[in-house]
Amino acid sequence: ECTFTKMRSDSALRVLFIGSLRLKCKMACCQRWYFTFNGAECMGPLPVEAIIYLDQGSPELNSTINIHRTSTVEGLCEGIPAGLVDVGIWVGTCADYPRGDASTGWNSVSRVIIEELPK
């Protein structure tokens, strides 16, 4: 999490994460990376999120899929009042899919950019 000072109530926040996302599993799994604003997900206009889904590995060989990718999570959030805003990026589960072993920022630089945009 980091704290951003929003100057206007009628503006939108543009958020961007750039860095390594990793997901590992033997069977099919899915993880979701998402931004929060003062502890809640954005609903206006939509959540700011990205997912990684992996199909199953090779059960007969007991192999595991272990994907590391440089990825971005980006979007706009409106309806946040002026003042201090705690912005966080989190990892959670996808609806109706098993959880995998997820990590963020492996062996690379990760950046979070927050920008206030006028309407």
Short mmCIF file of N, CA and C in Angstrom, two decimals:
data_model
loop_
_atom_site.label_atom_id
_atom_site.label_comp_id
_atom_site.label_asym_id
_atom_site.label_seq_id
_atom_site.Cartn_x
_atom_site.Cartn_y
_atom_site.Cartn_z
N GLU A 1 0.83 -1.18 0.00
CA GLU A 1 0.00 0.00 0.00
C GLU A 1 0.88 1.24 0.00
N CYS A 2 0.32 2.31 -0.56
CA CYS A 2 0.95 3.63 -0.46
C CYS A 2 -0.16 4.67 -0.36
N THR A 3 0.18 5.83 0.14
CA THR A 3 -0.81 6.90 0.32
C THR A 3 -0.60 7.96 -0.74
N PHE A 4 -1.70 8.37 -1.36
CA PHE A 4 -1.70 9.37 -2.42
C PHE A 4 -2.60 10.51 -1.98
N THR A 5 -2.20 11.75 -2.25
CA THR A 5 -3.04 12.90 -1.95
C THR A 5 -3.82 13.30 -3.19
N LYS A 6 -5.13 13.08 -3.14
CA LYS A 6 -6.01 13.42 -4.26
C LYS A 6 -6.48 14.86 -4.05
N MET A 7 -6.32 15.69 -5.07
CA MET A 7 -6.59 17.12 -4.95
C MET A 7 -8.05 17.49 -5.19
N ARG A 8 -8.76 16.73 -6.05
CA ARG A 8 -10.13 17.10 -6.43
C ARG A 8 -11.08 15.93 -6.26
N SER A 9 -12.30 16.22 -5.85
CA SER A 9 -13.31 15.17 -5.71
C SER A 9 -13.88 14.73 -7.05
N ASP A 10 -13.83 15.62 -8.06
CA ASP A 10 -14.45 15.29 -9.35
C ASP A 10 -13.45 14.70 -10.35
N SER A 11 -12.32 14.23 -9.89
CA SER A 11 -11.32 13.65 -10.79
C SER A 11 -11.33 12.13 -10.64
N ALA A 12 -10.57 11.47 -11.51
CA ALA A 12 -10.41 10.02 -11.45
C ALA A 12 -8.95 9.70 -11.12
N LEU A 13 -8.73 8.55 -10.50
CA LEU A 13 -7.36 8.08 -10.29
C LEU A 13 -7.05 7.00 -11.32
N ARG A 14 -5.93 7.18 -11.99
CA ARG A 14 -5.40 6.15 -12.89
C ARG A 14 -4.30 5.44 -12.13
N VAL A 15 -4.40 4.12 -12.01
CA VAL A 15 -3.39 3.34 -11.32
C VAL A 15 -2.79 2.33 -12.28
N LEU A 16 -1.51 2.04 -12.07
CA LEU A 16 -0.79 1.13 -12.95
C LEU A 16 0.24 0.37 -12.13
N PHE A 17 0.20 -0.95 -12.22
CA PHE A 17 1.25 -1.81 -11.67
C PHE A 17 1.98 -2.42 -12.84
N ILE A 18 3.32 -2.39 -12.81
CA ILE A 18 4.15 -3.04 -13.82
C ILE A 18 5.17 -3.88 -13.05
N GLY A 19 5.20 -5.18 -13.32
CA GLY A 19 6.17 -6.02 -12.64
C GLY A 19 5.89 -7.49 -12.90
N SER A 20 6.60 -8.32 -12.18
CA SER A 20 6.50 -9.76 -12.36
C SER A 20 5.33 -10.32 -11.55
N LEU A 21 4.49 -11.11 -12.21
CA LEU A 21 3.43 -11.86 -11.54
C LEU A 21 3.73 -13.34 -11.75
N ARG A 22 3.56 -14.14 -10.71
CA ARG A 22 3.87 -15.57 -10.80
C ARG A 22 2.71 -16.39 -10.29
N LEU A 23 2.44 -17.50 -10.99
CA LEU A 23 1.43 -18.44 -10.54
C LEU A 23 1.97 -19.84 -10.76
N LYS A 24 1.78 -20.69 -9.75
CA LYS A 24 2.30 -22.06 -9.78
C LYS A 24 1.22 -23.01 -9.28
N CYS A 25 1.02 -24.13 -9.99
CA CYS A 25 0.07 -25.13 -9.54
C CYS A 25 0.26 -26.44 -10.30
N LYS A 26 -0.24 -27.53 -9.72
CA LYS A 26 -0.22 -28.84 -10.40
C LYS A 26 -1.52 -29.06 -11.15
N MET A 27 -2.60 -28.63 -10.59
CA MET A 27 -3.92 -28.74 -11.22
C MET A 27 -4.34 -27.34 -11.66
N ALA A 28 -5.42 -27.22 -12.39
CA ALA A 28 -5.89 -25.92 -12.86
C ALA A 28 -6.06 -24.97 -11.67
N CYS A 29 -5.65 -23.71 -11.85
CA CYS A 29 -5.79 -22.72 -10.78
C CYS A 29 -5.90 -21.32 -11.39
N CYS A 30 -6.31 -20.37 -10.55
CA CYS A 30 -6.49 -18.99 -11.00
C CYS A 30 -6.25 -18.06 -9.83
N GLN A 31 -5.55 -16.97 -10.08
CA GLN A 31 -5.36 -15.92 -9.08
C GLN A 31 -5.67 -14.57 -9.72
N ARG A 32 -6.06 -13.64 -8.87
CA ARG A 32 -6.51 -12.32 -9.30
C ARG A 32 -5.72 -11.25 -8.57
N TRP A 33 -5.12 -10.33 -9.33
CA TRP A 33 -4.43 -9.16 -8.77
C TRP A 33 -5.36 -7.97 -8.93
N TYR A 34 -5.56 -7.19 -7.86
CA TYR A 34 -6.52 -6.08 -7.91
C TYR A 34 -6.07 -4.93 -7.02
N PHE A 35 -6.52 -3.72 -7.39
CA PHE A 35 -6.24 -2.52 -6.61
C PHE A 35 -7.38 -2.25 -5.64
N THR A 36 -7.01 -1.68 -4.48
CA THR A 36 -8.00 -1.17 -3.53
C THR A 36 -7.71 0.31 -3.27
N PHE A 37 -8.76 1.01 -2.90
CA PHE A 37 -8.71 2.44 -2.60
C PHE A 37 -9.37 2.63 -1.23
N ASN A 38 -8.58 3.03 -0.25
CA ASN A 38 -9.05 3.13 1.14
C ASN A 38 -9.68 1.81 1.60
N GLY A 39 -9.06 0.70 1.20
CA GLY A 39 -9.48 -0.62 1.66
C GLY A 39 -10.59 -1.29 0.88
N ALA A 40 -11.12 -0.62 -0.14
CA ALA A 40 -12.23 -1.19 -0.91
C ALA A 40 -11.88 -1.21 -2.39
N GLU A 41 -12.43 -2.19 -3.09
CA GLU A 41 -12.22 -2.23 -4.54
C GLU A 41 -13.01 -1.12 -5.22
N CYS A 42 -12.52 -0.67 -6.35
CA CYS A 42 -13.20 0.33 -7.14
C CYS A 42 -14.41 -0.30 -7.83
N MET A 43 -15.52 0.38 -7.81
CA MET A 43 -16.70 -0.09 -8.53
C MET A 43 -17.15 0.92 -9.58
N GLY A 44 -16.49 2.08 -9.64
CA GLY A 44 -16.89 3.09 -10.60
C GLY A 44 -15.70 3.53 -11.45
N PRO A 45 -15.62 3.20 -12.69
CA PRO A 45 -16.67 2.48 -13.41
C PRO A 45 -16.61 0.96 -13.23
N LEU A 46 -15.41 0.37 -13.00
CA LEU A 46 -15.27 -1.08 -12.85
C LEU A 46 -14.10 -1.38 -11.92
N PRO A 47 -13.99 -2.62 -11.40
CA PRO A 47 -12.79 -2.96 -10.63
C PRO A 47 -11.53 -2.85 -11.49
N VAL A 48 -10.41 -2.56 -10.84
CA VAL A 48 -9.12 -2.51 -11.52
C VAL A 48 -8.42 -3.83 -11.18
N GLU A 49 -8.36 -4.74 -12.17
CA GLU A 49 -7.93 -6.10 -11.89
C GLU A 49 -7.28 -6.76 -13.10
N ALA A 50 -6.59 -7.86 -12.83
CA ALA A 50 -6.06 -8.74 -13.86
C ALA A 50 -6.03 -10.15 -13.27
N ILE A 51 -6.17 -11.16 -14.12
CA ILE A 51 -6.11 -12.54 -13.64
C ILE A 51 -5.07 -13.33 -14.43
N ILE A 52 -4.57 -14.37 -13.79
CA ILE A 52 -3.79 -15.38 -14.50
C ILE A 52 -4.46 -16.71 -14.20
N TYR A 53 -4.79 -17.44 -15.26
CA TYR A 53 -5.37 -18.77 -15.15
C TYR A 53 -4.40 -19.77 -15.75
N LEU A 54 -4.17 -20.88 -15.07
CA LEU A 54 -3.34 -21.95 -15.59
C LEU A 54 -4.16 -23.22 -15.67
N ASP A 55 -4.07 -23.89 -16.79
CA ASP A 55 -4.67 -25.20 -16.93
C ASP A 55 -3.81 -26.19 -16.15
N GLN A 56 -4.26 -27.39 -15.99
CA GLN A 56 -3.49 -28.35 -15.20
C GLN A 56 -2.16 -28.70 -15.84
N GLY A 57 -1.21 -29.10 -15.01
CA GLY A 57 0.09 -29.58 -15.48
C GLY A 57 -0.07 -30.99 -16.02
N SER A 58 0.88 -31.81 -15.78
CA SER A 58 0.86 -33.19 -16.25
C SER A 58 0.79 -34.10 -15.03
N PRO A 59 -0.43 -34.48 -14.58
CA PRO A 59 -0.55 -35.29 -13.37
C PRO A 59 0.21 -36.61 -13.44
N GLU A 60 0.26 -37.22 -14.63
CA GLU A 60 0.97 -38.50 -14.73
C GLU A 60 2.47 -38.36 -14.51
N LEU A 61 3.02 -37.19 -14.77
CA LEU A 61 4.44 -36.93 -14.52
C LEU A 61 4.65 -36.14 -13.23
N ASN A 62 3.56 -35.84 -12.54
CA ASN A 62 3.59 -35.05 -11.31
C ASN A 62 4.28 -33.70 -11.54
N SER A 63 4.07 -33.11 -12.71
CA SER A 63 4.73 -31.85 -13.02
C SER A 63 3.88 -30.66 -12.58
N THR A 64 4.55 -29.57 -12.38
CA THR A 64 3.92 -28.34 -11.94
C THR A 64 4.16 -27.25 -12.98
N ILE A 65 3.13 -26.46 -13.25
CA ILE A 65 3.29 -25.28 -14.09
C ILE A 65 3.70 -24.14 -13.17
N ASN A 66 4.74 -23.40 -13.56
CA ASN A 66 5.28 -22.32 -12.74
C ASN A 66 5.59 -21.15 -13.67
N ILE A 67 4.62 -20.28 -13.87
CA ILE A 67 4.71 -19.18 -14.82
C ILE A 67 5.15 -17.90 -14.11
N HIS A 68 6.19 -17.25 -14.65
CA HIS A 68 6.61 -15.91 -14.21
C HIS A 68 6.46 -15.00 -15.43
N ARG A 69 5.70 -13.91 -15.28
CA ARG A 69 5.48 -13.01 -16.41
C ARG A 69 5.57 -11.57 -15.95
N THR A 70 6.18 -10.75 -16.79
CA THR A 70 6.07 -9.31 -16.58
C THR A 70 4.69 -8.91 -17.07
N SER A 71 3.93 -8.27 -16.21
CA SER A 71 2.54 -7.97 -16.51
C SER A 71 2.18 -6.57 -16.05
N THR A 72 1.04 -6.11 -16.51
CA THR A 72 0.51 -4.83 -16.04
C THR A 72 -0.91 -5.01 -15.52
N VAL A 73 -1.24 -4.24 -14.52
CA VAL A 73 -2.61 -4.12 -14.01
C VAL A 73 -2.89 -2.63 -14.04
N GLU A 74 -3.89 -2.23 -14.81
CA GLU A 74 -4.11 -0.79 -15.02
C GLU A 74 -5.60 -0.49 -15.12
N GLY A 75 -5.98 0.69 -14.64
CA GLY A 75 -7.36 1.11 -14.77
C GLY A 75 -7.61 2.45 -14.13
N LEU A 76 -8.88 2.89 -14.22
CA LEU A 76 -9.34 4.16 -13.66
C LEU A 76 -10.35 3.90 -12.56
N CYS A 77 -10.32 4.75 -11.54
CA CYS A 77 -11.32 4.69 -10.49
C CYS A 77 -11.88 6.09 -10.26
N GLU A 78 -13.20 6.19 -10.27
CA GLU A 78 -13.89 7.46 -10.05
C GLU A 78 -14.65 7.41 -8.73
N GLY A 79 -15.11 8.55 -8.28
CA GLY A 79 -15.95 8.60 -7.09
C GLY A 79 -15.18 8.59 -5.77
N ILE A 80 -13.90 8.86 -5.82
CA ILE A 80 -13.09 8.90 -4.60
C ILE A 80 -12.98 10.37 -4.17
N PRO A 81 -13.32 10.68 -2.93
CA PRO A 81 -13.25 12.07 -2.50
C PRO A 81 -11.81 12.59 -2.44
N ALA A 82 -11.67 13.91 -2.44
CA ALA A 82 -10.36 14.54 -2.30
C ALA A 82 -9.78 14.21 -0.92
N GLY A 83 -8.45 14.23 -0.85
CA GLY A 83 -7.77 13.95 0.41
C GLY A 83 -6.83 12.77 0.29
N LEU A 84 -6.42 12.24 1.43
CA LEU A 84 -5.50 11.11 1.43
C LEU A 84 -6.23 9.83 1.02
N VAL A 85 -5.62 9.09 0.09
CA VAL A 85 -6.19 7.84 -0.40
C VAL A 85 -5.13 6.75 -0.25
N ASP A 86 -5.46 5.70 0.49
CA ASP A 86 -4.57 4.54 0.60
C ASP A 86 -4.83 3.64 -0.61
N VAL A 87 -3.80 3.47 -1.44
CA VAL A 87 -3.92 2.66 -2.66
C VAL A 87 -3.10 1.39 -2.43
N GLY A 88 -3.72 0.23 -2.64
CA GLY A 88 -3.04 -1.04 -2.46
C GLY A 88 -3.24 -1.96 -3.63
N ILE A 89 -2.30 -2.87 -3.83
CA ILE A 89 -2.47 -3.94 -4.82
C ILE A 89 -2.42 -5.25 -4.05
N TRP A 90 -3.39 -6.12 -4.33
CA TRP A 90 -3.60 -7.34 -3.57
C TRP A 90 -3.71 -8.53 -4.51
N VAL A 91 -3.53 -9.72 -3.95
CA VAL A 91 -3.72 -10.97 -4.69
C VAL A 91 -4.82 -11.75 -4.01
N GLY A 92 -5.79 -12.20 -4.81
CA GLY A 92 -6.89 -12.99 -4.27
C GLY A 92 -7.24 -14.13 -5.21
N THR A 93 -8.32 -14.78 -4.89
CA THR A 93 -8.75 -15.92 -5.70
C THR A 93 -9.74 -15.47 -6.77
N CYS A 94 -9.87 -16.28 -7.79
CA CYS A 94 -10.89 -16.09 -8.83
C CYS A 94 -12.13 -16.86 -8.40
N ALA A 95 -13.29 -16.35 -8.73
CA ALA A 95 -14.53 -17.04 -8.39
C ALA A 95 -14.57 -18.40 -9.07
N ASP A 96 -14.94 -19.42 -8.33
CA ASP A 96 -15.17 -20.78 -8.84
C ASP A 96 -13.92 -21.48 -9.36
N TYR A 97 -12.73 -21.05 -8.98
CA TYR A 97 -11.50 -21.73 -9.40
C TYR A 97 -10.62 -21.99 -8.18
N PRO A 98 -9.87 -23.10 -8.19
CA PRO A 98 -8.96 -23.35 -7.07
C PRO A 98 -7.84 -22.32 -7.01
N ARG A 99 -7.35 -22.11 -5.82
CA ARG A 99 -6.28 -21.16 -5.58
C ARG A 99 -4.94 -21.79 -5.96
N GLY A 100 -4.04 -20.98 -6.49
CA GLY A 100 -2.69 -21.42 -6.80
C GLY A 100 -1.70 -20.78 -5.84
N ASP A 101 -0.43 -20.99 -6.09
CA ASP A 101 0.64 -20.38 -5.31
C ASP A 101 1.09 -19.15 -6.09
N ALA A 102 0.69 -17.97 -5.63
CA ALA A 102 0.94 -16.72 -6.36
C ALA A 102 1.98 -15.88 -5.65
N SER A 103 2.76 -15.12 -6.43
CA SER A 103 3.67 -14.13 -5.86
C SER A 103 3.79 -12.95 -6.81
N THR A 104 4.27 -11.86 -6.27
CA THR A 104 4.38 -10.62 -7.03
C THR A 104 5.80 -10.07 -6.88
N GLY A 105 6.40 -9.67 -8.01
CA GLY A 105 7.67 -8.96 -7.97
C GLY A 105 8.92 -9.81 -7.89
N TRP A 106 8.89 -11.03 -8.43
CA TRP A 106 10.06 -11.92 -8.34
C TRP A 106 11.19 -11.46 -9.25
N ASN A 107 12.37 -11.26 -8.67
CA ASN A 107 13.62 -11.06 -9.41
C ASN A 107 13.57 -9.91 -10.42
N SER A 108 12.78 -8.89 -10.14
CA SER A 108 12.68 -7.75 -11.06
C SER A 108 12.17 -6.53 -10.32
N VAL A 109 12.28 -5.39 -10.97
CA VAL A 109 11.74 -4.16 -10.41
C VAL A 109 10.23 -4.12 -10.67
N SER A 110 9.48 -3.73 -9.66
CA SER A 110 8.05 -3.52 -9.80
C SER A 110 7.75 -2.06 -9.53
N ARG A 111 6.78 -1.53 -10.25
CA ARG A 111 6.40 -0.12 -10.08
C ARG A 111 4.89 0.01 -9.93
N VAL A 112 4.49 0.93 -9.06
CA VAL A 112 3.10 1.34 -8.97
C VAL A 112 3.08 2.83 -9.30
N ILE A 113 2.27 3.20 -10.28
CA ILE A 113 2.13 4.60 -10.69
C ILE A 113 0.70 5.02 -10.41
N ILE A 114 0.54 6.16 -9.75
CA ILE A 114 -0.78 6.71 -9.44
C ILE A 114 -0.83 8.11 -10.02
N GLU A 115 -1.88 8.39 -10.77
CA GLU A 115 -2.02 9.68 -11.45
C GLU A 115 -3.45 10.16 -11.30
N GLU A 116 -3.61 11.43 -10.97
CA GLU A 116 -4.94 12.03 -10.89
C GLU A 116 -5.29 12.65 -12.23
N LEU A 117 -6.45 12.29 -12.78
CA LEU A 117 -6.88 12.78 -14.09
C LEU A 117 -8.16 13.61 -13.96
N PRO A 118 -8.21 14.79 -14.57
CA PRO A 118 -9.44 15.58 -14.54
C PRO A 118 -10.50 14.89 -15.39
N LYS A 119 -11.76 15.13 -15.05
CA LYS A 119 -12.88 14.57 -15.85
C LYS A 119 -13.08 15.40 -17.09
#
